[in-house]
Each structure stands twice: as structure tokens, then as C-alpha cells.
Amino acid sequence: MANSYDVIVIGSGPGGYIAAIRAAQLGLKVAVVEREHLAGICSNWGCIPTKALLRSAEVLHLAEHAKNYGLTLEGKISPDLQAIVKRSRGIAERMNGGVAFLMKKNKVDIIWGEAKLTKPNEIVVAKTTKAIVQPQGPIPKNTLGEGTYTAKHIIVATGARPRALPGIEPDGKLIWTYFEAMKPEEMPKSLLVMGSGAIGIEFASFYRTMGVDVTVVELMSQVMPVEDAEISAFAKKQFDKQGMKIILDAKVTKVEKSASSVTAHVEKKDGSVEKITADRMISAVGVQGNIENLGLEALGVKTDRGCIVIDGYGKTNVPGVYAIGDVAGPPMLAHKAEHEAVICVEKIAGLPNVHPMDKLKIPGCTYCNPQVASVGLTEAKAKAEGRDIRVGRFPFVANGKAIALGEDQGLVKTIFDKKTGELLGAHLVGAEVTELIQGFVVAMNLETTEEDLMHTIFPHPTISETLKESVLDAYGRALNA
């Protein structure tokens, strides 16, 4: 039957399109249902275009500090907001078109519309209520529309959306989500960011580098609450030096709006309330899974706290129905969605030796200035589990390459099991640590011990040498500090 498939994927974000490609590689007949734009939030409004904005901020920062590198730049250095946003949006469009090419290359059908599960092996696709963003270039020939479709396996990959707090809902004008923060019509003079997770602190970092007066309000006792406390404290000191105001152990309880500004009532730990007025406010208090209007309730698919409940292979409690990515729960990261997609599809295809997702080995990256990256247990969590640990630290100020780059503010922290030498966690802050963290991720997946890492030769001069020195420090053998 024309409308019958082996696998139908609902959603074409990082999880969805990777699931479709892997299924097609394994010889399955595949279709993807998309209601808005190929490549999902990550490529269109999240991971990729935000990094384009942050790159512009980084270049501006370097230009403003050219004298530190023995250079003189003549003329006023100032950001062109429209050009910065245009570059970011152009990159998003390029990613969108890239996914369309991959769908065509792998013979994956694209069904435009909104899908609803009517049976474990059937969906009905209705006309979308969203504005479809077609890929650049000719529309792929393998496109379909409204109708009823069947599949042996249906994978829900509908992603997530910004969470809104009652009474402080984003309005798109004065209170932004990441959508509006991505493409401001004009640069605000002041900005209040509610929440210091990855999304909040990245936007805080971008706007502060652009010269905006930025205040961050965080409910927890540290910025980037999921990170190791020592790394978080190090990063906060750098944010403070940049002129960012950070208020911890506090929450926004009320917001008053004027024609061109917002005044937030910020309640602190001691019960006092500070009123902070800013031109704009970003609500970055997390995201929630897109589980509504999918027919999950009628089928009896189990959900918990706004996400679909799955096992280590993406299976739900209903045979034939699977879920991956943000809609399947934290950590809500694009690379987690991609890996989850491969695991799910390979299990569906019956490949041998498919390993379930190990969330402890999923790296986390925050692209603020300085960058933060981590994998595994924090020191506090390792101790809470009763582990007897060794902790190593190595600062960037003792690394020749970091000094030469003018990026000597950073720290690498490693945590080992004292008895076995197992690497339990690694936590980094500093320049390009989002690129460095993968060394420790590979090490953890290979069950590398401290001795293996000590005998690994790292090239000189590189910032990566800080990784080995941190390991050496855990055993009292650091050579350069």
C-alpha cells in the first residue's frame, strides 16, 4: 500500500531525522511527518543559530581587545544587529535545506501536516496549523500531505517547547522566549534573564558581550545548577568580571509591564523583594515535552511530568509506539536525541548487541563565555553515592597554549574511583572546552582507567594537555602546576 510503511517518525528534529535516516539505511520503508520546518528546533531556533550569534559576540570581543594581541584596529567597532541576525537565520535555513537533501538522498518520504495516533500502527495527518517553512531550493519530490498512514512502528519525536510560569507568560514583545531572543528587532539597553540553565546563560552571555546591561535571576544556589559546584563558581566569577549581575537563591514572583519595559519583583532567600526594571526579559525556566494532541491518552501511552515514558530502547508501554528525544524526557539535548534515535531504530530492525542508553555518559555543553562542559558524576553526586574518590584539577593559567591564546581563565576537574581508577566524571570551564569534553566521553565509554589516561600522549602545545594534567593531579603527579 502506498500509505503503508515500516517506520513512521513524527517530527524531523535531531532525533526524528536521524531515526528516519538510520531506518532507511537498514532497508526499511520510512516516512517523516513534519508540521512546520525540517530539522526541528535545534537547527532552526536552537543549537545551531544560537552558536552563530555567540560566534559574532566572540569576534566582537576579540576585536575590542585587539590591543592585547599587539594589534591596532582603526575606527569604531560596533555590532550590526540586523547583519548578525541575518547571518544566524541564513545558517538556520542552510541546515533546514541540508535535512531536506538527506531525506531525498535516503528516500525518506516527507508528510507535511500534524499527526495523531489513532491506533498503535496508524496515524491520521491533518492540515498543519503552523506556517510551513519549506527548505531552500526545489521542494523535494517525496512529499505527501493529509491522510491516513500505517506503519509497523511509529516513533514520536515531537520535541519540546519553552516552559511558561503562570502570570509570567512570554508575550513575544516584552517577555521573550528563545524564539524572540534569537531575532530582536533592536538591541535592548537592559535585559533580565529568568533562569541560568544552558539557554538562559548563553543568551545572557551573548547580550552582555553586545553591551547590554544583563541581570540573571536563578532559583538555585548556583548558576548552571546541573554543573559541578566548583566549575559553576569559577564560571560565575568570570561572568561577574564581565559586568553581568547574577542573583542566586531568588525567584521572579511578579512582573509589571509598561509600554517599553518590564519590572520584575525578585524575591530573595531572606524574604526581601528587589524590583528590577529592564527593557526586555527572557523566560528561560526550562522546556516541556510536546505530548498534546497526539492521541497518546486514547492509546494509553504512559506519560510522566509532561514527557513520554520509555525504556532504554525508546519503547513505550504500547507495542508499536516509541518515543525519542526531548519528548521522552531529560536530558533534553540534541545529541542525546540523535543517539536515542539510532538505538531505537536498530532495536526495531533486530540488530544484535544494541546497547540501551546510558545517560551518565551523555556530555553536556554550554556555549557561554567561558564555555562549560561536563560528563558523568559531579563531585557532590559521587560523594552522595558513597564513592571513595580522588579529584584532580588543572588550571588554564598553567597551560602554554591557553596563555598564548589569551584564554588563561579555565579549569579542568576530574573525578576517579579511588579503588578501581574508574573515571566517574569530568568537568571543564574555559575556552573551547565543548570540543575537549569528548576526550573524556570516549574514555568513559571505553572504561578507561587513570593509568590509561596517564600513558596517553597529548600533543604540545594544546589546551588538551590540561585533561592529562588534571588526571595526573588526581594522583599527586601533575607536572606543570
Short mmCIF file of N, CA and C in Angstrom, two decimals, residues 164-170 175 194 252-257 281:
data_model
loop_
_atom_site.label_atom_id
_atom_site.label_comp_id
_atom_site.label_asym_id
_atom_site.label_seq_id
_atom_site.Cartn_x
_atom_site.Cartn_y
_atom_site.Cartn_z
N ALA A 164 6.40 27.90 30.48
CA ALA A 164 5.94 29.22 30.92
C ALA A 164 5.45 29.15 32.35
N LEU A 165 5.83 30.13 33.15
CA LEU A 165 5.35 30.21 34.53
C LEU A 165 4.06 30.99 34.59
N PRO A 166 3.08 30.53 35.36
CA PRO A 166 1.80 31.24 35.47
C PRO A 166 2.00 32.70 35.90
N GLY A 167 1.38 33.60 35.17
CA GLY A 167 1.47 35.02 35.49
C GLY A 167 2.69 35.70 34.89
N ILE A 168 3.63 34.89 34.37
CA ILE A 168 4.84 35.47 33.76
C ILE A 168 5.00 34.87 32.35
N GLU A 169 3.89 34.68 31.68
CA GLU A 169 3.93 34.06 30.36
C GLU A 169 4.59 35.00 29.34
N PRO A 170 5.43 34.47 28.49
CA PRO A 170 6.04 35.28 27.42
C PRO A 170 4.96 35.86 26.51
N ILE A 175 8.37 40.17 27.14
CA ILE A 175 8.88 38.94 27.75
C ILE A 175 9.11 37.93 26.63
N MET A 194 15.54 35.19 33.27
CA MET A 194 14.99 34.36 34.35
C MET A 194 15.38 32.91 34.09
N VAL A 252 11.49 35.21 40.42
CA VAL A 252 10.60 36.27 39.97
C VAL A 252 9.18 35.88 40.34
N THR A 253 8.56 36.68 41.19
CA THR A 253 7.21 36.36 41.66
C THR A 253 6.12 37.14 40.93
N LYS A 254 6.51 38.25 40.32
CA LYS A 254 5.52 39.11 39.69
C LYS A 254 6.21 39.98 38.66
N VAL A 255 5.51 40.29 37.58
CA VAL A 255 6.05 41.17 36.54
C VAL A 255 5.03 42.25 36.21
N GLU A 256 5.48 43.47 36.21
CA GLU A 256 4.65 44.61 35.80
C GLU A 256 5.17 45.13 34.46
N LYS A 257 4.28 45.41 33.53
CA LYS A 257 4.67 45.85 32.21
C LYS A 257 4.30 47.31 31.98
N MET A 281 12.80 40.99 28.93
CA MET A 281 13.03 39.89 29.84
C MET A 281 12.97 38.59 29.05
#
